[in-house]
PDB file of C-alpha atoms in Angstrom:
ATOM      1  CA  MET W 987       3.320   5.734  -6.411  1.00  0.00           C
ATOM      2  CA  ASN W 988       2.196   2.284  -5.215  1.00  0.00           C
ATOM      3  CA  PHE W 989      -0.877   3.684  -3.922  1.00  0.00           C
ATOM      4  CA  LEU W 990      -2.076   4.906  -6.962  1.00  0.00           C
ATOM      5  CA  SER W 991      -2.420   0.935  -8.435  1.00  0.00           C
ATOM      6  CA  HIS W 992      -4.264   0.222  -5.209  1.00  0.00           C
ATOM      7  CA  PHE W 993      -6.605   3.017  -5.883  1.00  0.00           C
ATOM      8  CA  TYR W 994      -7.120   2.251  -9.282  1.00  0.00           C
ATOM      9  CA  PHE W 995      -8.685  -0.985  -8.546  1.00  0.00           C
ATOM     10  CA  GLU W 996     -10.762  -0.012  -5.829  1.00  0.00           C
ATOM     11  CA  ARG W 997     -12.003   2.898  -8.264  1.00  0.00           C
ATOM     12  CA  GLU W 998     -15.534   2.147  -8.552  1.00  0.00           C
ATOM     13  CA  ASN W 999     -15.607   1.086  -4.844  1.00  0.00           C
ATOM     14  CA  HIS W1000     -18.541   3.413  -3.309  1.00  0.00           C
ATOM     15  CA  ASP W1001     -17.113   3.222   0.068  1.00  0.00           C
ATOM     16  CA  GLU W1002     -14.764   6.573   0.360  1.00  0.00           C
ATOM     17  CA  ASN W1003     -13.600   5.115   3.628  1.00  0.00           C
ATOM     18  CA  MET W1004     -12.899   1.169   2.441  1.00  0.00           C
ATOM     19  CA  VAL W1005     -10.650   3.173  -0.825  1.00  0.00           C
ATOM     20  CA  ILE W1006      -8.845   5.523   1.558  1.00  0.00           C
ATOM     21  CA  GLY W1007      -7.677   2.316   3.799  1.00  0.00           C
ATOM     22  CA  THR W1008      -6.666   0.660   0.522  1.00  0.00           C
ATOM     23  CA  VAL W1009      -4.037   4.155  -0.112  1.00  0.00           C
ATOM     24  CA  LEU W1010      -3.664   4.887   3.731  1.00  0.00           C
ATOM     25  CA  PRO W1011       0.087   3.063   3.857  1.00  0.00           C
ATOM     26  CA  ASP W1012       1.649   3.546   1.532  1.00  0.00           C
ATOM     27  CA  LEU W1013       0.675   7.077   2.092  1.00  0.00           C
ATOM     28  CA  VAL W1014       1.548   6.939   5.559  1.00  0.00           C
ATOM     29  CA  LYS W1015       5.166   5.484   4.404  1.00  0.00           C
ATOM     30  CA  ASN W1016       5.437   8.059   1.914  1.00  0.00           C
ATOM     31  CA  ALA W1017       5.142  10.706   4.975  1.00  0.00           C
ATOM     32  CA  HIS W1018       7.579   8.728   6.805  1.00  0.00           C
ATOM     33  CA  LYS W1019       9.445   6.346   6.138  1.00  0.00           C
ATOM     34  CA  ASP W1020      10.436   5.352  10.100  1.00  0.00           C
ATOM     35  CA  TRP W1021       6.365   5.238  10.717  1.00  0.00           C
ATOM     36  CA  ASN W1022       5.126   1.665  11.157  1.00  0.00           C
ATOM     37  CA  LEU W1023       1.585   1.242  11.719  1.00  0.00           C
ATOM     38  CA  TYR W1024      -0.113  -2.064  12.653  1.00  0.00           C
ATOM     39  CA  PRO W1025      -4.134  -1.369  13.127  1.00  0.00           C
ATOM     40  CA  GLN W1026      -5.552  -4.641  11.832  1.00  0.00           C
ATOM     41  CA  LYS W1027      -3.515  -5.862  15.289  1.00  0.00           C
ATOM     42  CA  THR W1028      -6.464  -3.473  16.974  1.00  0.00           C
ATOM     43  CA  GLU W1029      -9.492  -4.719  15.236  1.00  0.00           C
ATOM     44  CA  GLN W1030     -10.898  -4.237  17.861  1.00  0.00           C
ATOM     45  CA  LEU W1031     -10.799  -0.021  18.102  1.00  0.00           C
ATOM     46  CA  PHE W1032     -13.022  -0.060  14.698  1.00  0.00           C
ATOM     47  CA  ILE W1033     -15.593  -2.104  15.050  1.00  0.00           C
ATOM     48  CA  ASP W1034     -18.537  -0.357  16.986  1.00  0.00           C
ATOM     49  CA  ASP W1035     -17.539   2.792  14.447  1.00  0.00           C
ATOM     50  CA  LYS W1036     -18.992   1.612  10.656  1.00  0.00           C
ATOM     51  CA  GLN W1037     -16.550   4.201   9.180  1.00  0.00           C
ATOM     52  CA  LEU W1038     -13.493   3.128  11.371  1.00  0.00           C
ATOM     53  CA  ASN W1039     -14.343  -0.764  10.357  1.00  0.00           C
ATOM     54  CA  SER W1040     -14.131   0.262   6.591  1.00  0.00           C
ATOM     55  CA  LEU W1041     -11.166   2.243   6.909  1.00  0.00           C
ATOM     56  CA  LEU W1042      -9.620  -1.413   8.780  1.00  0.00           C
ATOM     57  CA  THR W1043     -11.075  -3.133   5.680  1.00  0.00           C
ATOM     58  CA  GLY W1044      -9.580  -0.856   2.792  1.00  0.00           C
ATOM     59  CA  TRP W1045      -6.354  -1.239   4.718  1.00  0.00           C
ATOM     60  CA  LYS W1046      -6.761  -5.211   4.819  1.00  0.00           C
ATOM     61  CA  ARG W1047      -6.819  -5.931   1.796  1.00  0.00           C
ATOM     62  CA  HIS W1048      -4.200  -3.605   0.447  1.00  0.00           C
ATOM     63  CA  LEU W1049      -2.068  -5.579   2.643  1.00  0.00           C
ATOM     64  CA  LYS W1050      -3.640  -8.685   1.056  1.00  0.00           C
ATOM     65  CA  VAL W1051      -2.556  -7.298  -2.029  1.00  0.00           C
ATOM     66  CA  ASP W1052       0.339  -5.896  -1.776  1.00  0.00           C
ATOM     67  CA  LEU W1053       1.700  -9.904   0.009  1.00  0.00           C
ATOM     68  CA  LEU W1054      -0.177 -11.539  -3.229  1.00  0.00           C
ATOM     69  CA  PHE W1055       1.721  -9.109  -5.513  1.00  0.00           C
ATOM     70  CA  HIS W1056       5.061  -8.966  -3.751  1.00  0.00           C
ATOM     71  CA  SER W1057       5.836 -12.176  -3.237  1.00  0.00           C
ATOM     72  CA  SER W1058       5.052 -12.697  -6.873  1.00  0.00           C
ATOM     73  CA  ASP W1059       7.754 -13.579 -10.161  1.00  0.00           C
ATOM     74  CA  PHE W1060       7.074 -10.923 -12.284  1.00  0.00           C
ATOM     75  CA  PHE W1061       7.306  -8.529  -9.136  1.00  0.00           C
ATOM     76  CA  HIS W1062      10.894  -9.857  -8.442  1.00  0.00           C
ATOM     77  CA  THR W1063      11.944 -10.322 -12.236  1.00  0.00           C
ATOM     78  CA  GLU W1064      10.885  -6.323 -13.336  1.00  0.00           C
ATOM     79  CA  THR W1065      12.094  -5.093 -10.146  1.00  0.00           C
ATOM     80  CA  ALA W1066      15.424  -6.669 -11.262  1.00  0.00           C
ATOM     81  CA  LYS W1067      15.000  -5.243 -14.795  1.00  0.00           C
ATOM     82  CA  LEU W1068      13.825  -2.476 -13.431  1.00  0.00           C
ATOM     83  CA  LYS W1069      16.912  -1.332 -10.698  1.00  0.00           C
ATOM     84  CA  GLN W1070      19.515  -2.516 -13.517  1.00  0.00           C
ATOM     85  CA  LEU W1071      17.936   0.238 -15.828  1.00  0.00           C
ATOM     86  CA  LEU W1072      18.007   3.023 -12.590  1.00  0.00           C
ATOM     87  CA  LEU W1073      21.723   2.142 -11.213  1.00  0.00           C
ATOM     88  CA  PRO W1074      23.455   4.293 -13.674  1.00  0.00           C
ATOM     89  CA  ILE W1075      21.177   6.716 -14.020  1.00  0.00           C
ATOM     90  CA  LEU W1076      20.400   6.761 -10.306  1.00  0.00           C
ATOM     91  CA  ASN W1077      24.632   6.321  -9.708  1.00  0.00           C
ATOM     92  CA  GLU W1078      25.535  10.090  -8.722  1.00  0.00           C
ATOM     93  CA  SER W1079      22.344  10.881  -6.899  1.00  0.00           C
ATOM     94  CA  PRO W1080      21.770  11.486  -3.288  1.00  0.00           C
ATOM     95  CA  VAL W1081      18.365   8.836  -3.959  1.00  0.00           C
TER      96      VAL W1081
END
C-alpha cells in the first residue's frame, strides 16, 4: 500500500513517466520480494531517452522520500504501535 502514498503526492504531476517511476519500486517489491532493482546505479542507460529519464527521476524521488520518511521518529513510533496491535491478530496467521 506504500505505493499509494507515493502516488498521492504525485497526483498533480502531468508527467506520467515520473509518476510511474515514483510507484514502481513498491510495485516491483510487491510482485516479488526477492527482486532488487537499482536503475539509479546505471543512470547512463536512461539519460538519452526523455521518457526513461523521467521514469528514473521518479524512481530516485521515491528513494529520497522513503529515506526521509523511514528514518523519521514518527515512522518508528507509529510502526512500533501498529506492530503491537497486529501481533495478536496475526498470531495464528501464515503472514
